[in-house]
Short mmCIF file of N, CA and C in Angstrom, two decimals:
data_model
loop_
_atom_site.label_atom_id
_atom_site.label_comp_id
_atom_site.label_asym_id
_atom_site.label_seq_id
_atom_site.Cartn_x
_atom_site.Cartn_y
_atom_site.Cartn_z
N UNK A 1 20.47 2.67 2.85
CA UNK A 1 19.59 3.10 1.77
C UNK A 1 18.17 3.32 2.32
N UNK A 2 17.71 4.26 2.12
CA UNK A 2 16.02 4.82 2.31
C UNK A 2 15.59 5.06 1.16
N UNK A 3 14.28 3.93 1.51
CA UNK A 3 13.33 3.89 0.30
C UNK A 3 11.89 4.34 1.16
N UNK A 4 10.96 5.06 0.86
CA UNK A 4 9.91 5.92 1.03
C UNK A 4 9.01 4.90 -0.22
N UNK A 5 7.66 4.46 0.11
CA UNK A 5 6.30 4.53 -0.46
C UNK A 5 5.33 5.03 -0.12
N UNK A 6 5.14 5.83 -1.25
CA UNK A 6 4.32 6.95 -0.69
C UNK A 6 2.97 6.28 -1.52
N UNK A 7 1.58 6.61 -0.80
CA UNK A 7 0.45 6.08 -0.77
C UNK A 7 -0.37 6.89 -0.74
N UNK A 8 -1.11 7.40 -1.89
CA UNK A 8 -2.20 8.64 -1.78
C UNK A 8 -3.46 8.61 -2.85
N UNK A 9 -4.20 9.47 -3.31
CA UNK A 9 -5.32 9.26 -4.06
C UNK A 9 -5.97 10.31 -4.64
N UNK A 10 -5.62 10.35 -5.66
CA UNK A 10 -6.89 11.54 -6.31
C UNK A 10 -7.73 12.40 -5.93
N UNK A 11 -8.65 11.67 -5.14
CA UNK A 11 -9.74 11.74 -4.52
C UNK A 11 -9.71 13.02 -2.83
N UNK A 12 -8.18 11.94 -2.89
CA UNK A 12 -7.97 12.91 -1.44
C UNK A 12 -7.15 13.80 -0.77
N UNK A 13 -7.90 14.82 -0.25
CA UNK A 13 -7.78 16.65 -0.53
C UNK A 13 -5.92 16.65 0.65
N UNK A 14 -6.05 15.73 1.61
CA UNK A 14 -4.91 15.69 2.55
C UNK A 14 -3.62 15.58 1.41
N UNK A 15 -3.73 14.66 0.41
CA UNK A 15 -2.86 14.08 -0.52
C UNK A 15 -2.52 15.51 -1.19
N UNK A 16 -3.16 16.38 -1.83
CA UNK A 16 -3.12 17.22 -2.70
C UNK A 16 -2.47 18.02 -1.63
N UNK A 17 -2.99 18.60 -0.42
CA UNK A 17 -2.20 19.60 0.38
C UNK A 17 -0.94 18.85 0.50
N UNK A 18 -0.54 17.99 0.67
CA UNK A 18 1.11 17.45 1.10
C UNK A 18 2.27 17.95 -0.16
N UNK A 19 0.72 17.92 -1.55
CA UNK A 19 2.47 17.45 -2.62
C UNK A 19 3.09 18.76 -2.38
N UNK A 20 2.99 19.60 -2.15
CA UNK A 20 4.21 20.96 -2.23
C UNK A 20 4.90 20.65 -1.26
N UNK A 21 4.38 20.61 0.03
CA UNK A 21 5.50 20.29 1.21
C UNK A 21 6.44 19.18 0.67
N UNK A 22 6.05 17.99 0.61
CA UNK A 22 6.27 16.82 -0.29
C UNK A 22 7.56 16.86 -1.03
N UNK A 23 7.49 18.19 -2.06
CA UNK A 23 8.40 18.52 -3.43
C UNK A 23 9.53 18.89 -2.14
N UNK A 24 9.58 19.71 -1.20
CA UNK A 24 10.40 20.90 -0.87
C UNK A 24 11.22 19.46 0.31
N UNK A 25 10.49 18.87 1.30
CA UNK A 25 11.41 17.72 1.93
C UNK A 25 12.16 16.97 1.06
N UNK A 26 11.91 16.31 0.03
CA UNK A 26 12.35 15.28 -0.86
C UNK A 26 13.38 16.04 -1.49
N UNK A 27 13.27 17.15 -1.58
CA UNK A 27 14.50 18.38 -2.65
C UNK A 27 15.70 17.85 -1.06
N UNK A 28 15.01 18.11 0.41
CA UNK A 28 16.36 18.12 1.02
C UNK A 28 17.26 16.92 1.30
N UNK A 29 16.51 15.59 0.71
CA UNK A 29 16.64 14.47 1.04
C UNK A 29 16.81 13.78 -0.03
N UNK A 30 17.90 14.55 -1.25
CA UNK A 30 17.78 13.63 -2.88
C UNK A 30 18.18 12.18 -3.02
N UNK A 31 18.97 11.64 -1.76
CA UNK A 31 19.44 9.85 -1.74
C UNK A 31 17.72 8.99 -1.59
N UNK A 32 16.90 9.60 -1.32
CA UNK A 32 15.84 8.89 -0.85
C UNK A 32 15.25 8.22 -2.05
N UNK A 33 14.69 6.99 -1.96
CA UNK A 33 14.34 6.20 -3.38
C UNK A 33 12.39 6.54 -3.35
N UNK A 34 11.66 7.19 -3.55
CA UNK A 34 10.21 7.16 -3.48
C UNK A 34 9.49 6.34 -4.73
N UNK A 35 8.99 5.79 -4.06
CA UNK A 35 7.88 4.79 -4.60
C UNK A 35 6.23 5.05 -4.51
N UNK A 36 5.90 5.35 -5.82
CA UNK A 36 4.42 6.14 -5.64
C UNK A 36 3.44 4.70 -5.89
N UNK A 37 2.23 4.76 -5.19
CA UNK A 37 0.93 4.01 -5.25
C UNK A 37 0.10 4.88 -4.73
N UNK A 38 -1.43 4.75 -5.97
CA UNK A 38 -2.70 5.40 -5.67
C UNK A 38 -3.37 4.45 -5.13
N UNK A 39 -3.96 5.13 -3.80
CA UNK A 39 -4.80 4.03 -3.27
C UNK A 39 -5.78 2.72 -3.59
N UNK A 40 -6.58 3.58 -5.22
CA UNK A 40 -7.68 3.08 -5.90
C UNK A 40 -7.03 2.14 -6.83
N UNK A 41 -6.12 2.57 -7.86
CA UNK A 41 -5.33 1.58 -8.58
C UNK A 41 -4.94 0.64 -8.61
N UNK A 42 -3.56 0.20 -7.29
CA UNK A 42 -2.99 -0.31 -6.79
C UNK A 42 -3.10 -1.27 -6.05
N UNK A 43 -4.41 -1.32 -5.48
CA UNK A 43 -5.03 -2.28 -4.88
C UNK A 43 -4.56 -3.27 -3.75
N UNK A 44 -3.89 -4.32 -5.20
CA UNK A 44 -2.66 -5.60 -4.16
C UNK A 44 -2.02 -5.06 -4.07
N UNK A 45 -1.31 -3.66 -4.60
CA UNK A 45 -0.09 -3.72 -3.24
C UNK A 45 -0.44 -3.23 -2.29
N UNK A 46 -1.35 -2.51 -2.38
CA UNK A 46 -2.00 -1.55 -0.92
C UNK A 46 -2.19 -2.64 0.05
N UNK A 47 -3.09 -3.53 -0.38
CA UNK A 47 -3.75 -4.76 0.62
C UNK A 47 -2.55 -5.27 1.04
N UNK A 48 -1.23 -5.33 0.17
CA UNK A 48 -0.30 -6.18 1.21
C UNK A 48 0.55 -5.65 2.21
N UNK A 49 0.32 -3.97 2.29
CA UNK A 49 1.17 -3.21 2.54
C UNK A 49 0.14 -2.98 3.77
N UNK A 50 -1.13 -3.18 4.28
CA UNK A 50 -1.95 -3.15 5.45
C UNK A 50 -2.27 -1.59 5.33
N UNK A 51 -2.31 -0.92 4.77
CA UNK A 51 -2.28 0.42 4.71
C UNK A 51 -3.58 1.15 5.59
N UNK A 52 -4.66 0.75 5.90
CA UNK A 52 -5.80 1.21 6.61
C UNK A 52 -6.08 2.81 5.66
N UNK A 53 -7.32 3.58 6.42
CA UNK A 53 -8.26 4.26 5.56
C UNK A 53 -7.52 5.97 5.75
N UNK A 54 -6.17 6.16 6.51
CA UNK A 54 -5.72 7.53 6.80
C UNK A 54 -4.99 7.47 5.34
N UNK A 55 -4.95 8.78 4.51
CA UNK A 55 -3.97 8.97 3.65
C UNK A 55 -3.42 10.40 4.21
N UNK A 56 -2.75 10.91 3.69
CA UNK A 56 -1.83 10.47 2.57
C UNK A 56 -0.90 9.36 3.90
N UNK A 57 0.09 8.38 3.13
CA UNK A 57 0.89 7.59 4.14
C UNK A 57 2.27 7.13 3.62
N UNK A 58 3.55 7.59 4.03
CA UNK A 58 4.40 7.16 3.60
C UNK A 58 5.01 5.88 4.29
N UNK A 59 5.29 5.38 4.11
CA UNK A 59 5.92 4.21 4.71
C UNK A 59 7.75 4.13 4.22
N UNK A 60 8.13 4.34 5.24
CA UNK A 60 9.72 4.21 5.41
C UNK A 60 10.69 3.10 5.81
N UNK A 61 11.45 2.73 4.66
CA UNK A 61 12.61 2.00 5.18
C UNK A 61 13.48 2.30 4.60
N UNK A 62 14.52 1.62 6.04
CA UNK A 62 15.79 1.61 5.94
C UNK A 62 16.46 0.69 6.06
N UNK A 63 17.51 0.56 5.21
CA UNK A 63 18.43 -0.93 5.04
C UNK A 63 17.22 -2.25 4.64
N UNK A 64 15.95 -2.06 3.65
CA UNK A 64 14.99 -2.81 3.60
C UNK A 64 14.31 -2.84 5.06
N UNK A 65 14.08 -2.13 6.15
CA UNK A 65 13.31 -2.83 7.14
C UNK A 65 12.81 -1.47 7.15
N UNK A 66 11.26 -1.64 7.43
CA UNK A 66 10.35 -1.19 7.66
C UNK A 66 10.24 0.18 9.07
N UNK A 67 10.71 0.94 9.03
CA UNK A 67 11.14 2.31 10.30
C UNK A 67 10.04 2.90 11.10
N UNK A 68 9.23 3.59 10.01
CA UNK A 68 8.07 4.40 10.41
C UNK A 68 6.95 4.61 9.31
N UNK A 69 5.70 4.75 10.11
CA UNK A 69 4.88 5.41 9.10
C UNK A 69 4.08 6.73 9.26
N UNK A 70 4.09 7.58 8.48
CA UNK A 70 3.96 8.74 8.93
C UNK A 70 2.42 8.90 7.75
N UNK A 71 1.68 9.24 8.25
CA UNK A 71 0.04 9.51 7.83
C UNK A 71 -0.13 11.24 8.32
N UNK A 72 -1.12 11.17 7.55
CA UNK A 72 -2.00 12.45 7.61
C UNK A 72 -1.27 13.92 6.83
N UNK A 73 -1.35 15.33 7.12
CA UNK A 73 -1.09 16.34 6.87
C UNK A 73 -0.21 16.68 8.03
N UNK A 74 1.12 16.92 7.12
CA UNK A 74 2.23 17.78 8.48
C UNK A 74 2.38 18.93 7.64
N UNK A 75 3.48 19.77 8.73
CA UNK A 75 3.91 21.01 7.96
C UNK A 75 5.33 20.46 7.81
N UNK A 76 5.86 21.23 6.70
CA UNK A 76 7.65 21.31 6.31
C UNK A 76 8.11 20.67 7.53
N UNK A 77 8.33 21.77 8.37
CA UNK A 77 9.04 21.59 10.09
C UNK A 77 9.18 20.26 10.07
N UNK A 78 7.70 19.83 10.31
CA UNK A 78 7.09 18.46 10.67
C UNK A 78 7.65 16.86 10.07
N UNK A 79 7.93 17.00 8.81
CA UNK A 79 8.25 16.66 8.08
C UNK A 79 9.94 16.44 7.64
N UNK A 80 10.65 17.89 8.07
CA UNK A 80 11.84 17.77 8.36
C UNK A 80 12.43 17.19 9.45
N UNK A 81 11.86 17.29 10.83
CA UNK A 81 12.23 16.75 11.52
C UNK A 81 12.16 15.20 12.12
N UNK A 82 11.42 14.68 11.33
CA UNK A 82 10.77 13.23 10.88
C UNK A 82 12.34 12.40 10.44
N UNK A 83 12.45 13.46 9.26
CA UNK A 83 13.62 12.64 8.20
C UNK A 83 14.81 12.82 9.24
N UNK A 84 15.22 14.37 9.50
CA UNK A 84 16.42 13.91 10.60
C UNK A 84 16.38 12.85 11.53
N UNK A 85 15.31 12.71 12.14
CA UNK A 85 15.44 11.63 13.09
C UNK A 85 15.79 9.91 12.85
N UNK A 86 15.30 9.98 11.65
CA UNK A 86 15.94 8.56 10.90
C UNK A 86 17.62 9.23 10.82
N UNK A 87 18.24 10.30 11.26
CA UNK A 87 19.63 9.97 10.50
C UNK A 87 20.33 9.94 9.09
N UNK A 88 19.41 10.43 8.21
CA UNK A 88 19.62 9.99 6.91
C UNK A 88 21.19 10.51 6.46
#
């Protein structure tokens, strides 16, 4: 099982460029469980999740354990080839 928390903010312009790419990976990857938190809101979970000041940031696991974290602005490609590499 892959669960994705995804971590982003209003505020920030990287976050807003991702969601389309965002929509179009997640369309190829429908088993994936995503879990949304805004940076500003969310607060304790952010703080427990160590998240530091790069957004946008997904944080990936698999089988509950913690895989990868992938920050900043990718393209599709980028992004696709991320998820293959976990195997999903």
């Amino acid at each position: 099982m892959i669960k994705i928390i995804r971590i982003k903010a209003l505020w920030c312009m990287s976050c807003l460029v991702m969601e389309k790419t965002w929509k179009k990976v997640f369309l190829e990857f429908p088993d994936i469980e995503i879990v949304d938190y805004d940076y500003d809101d969310d607060r304790g979970i952010i703080d427990n999740l160590e998240v530091g000041n790069v957004l946008p940031l997904l944080i990936v696991y698999k089988d509950e354990k913690e895989i990868s974290r992938i920050s900043g602005e990718k393209t599709y490609k980028e992004m696709i080839d991320i998820f293959r590499s976990f195997k999903l």
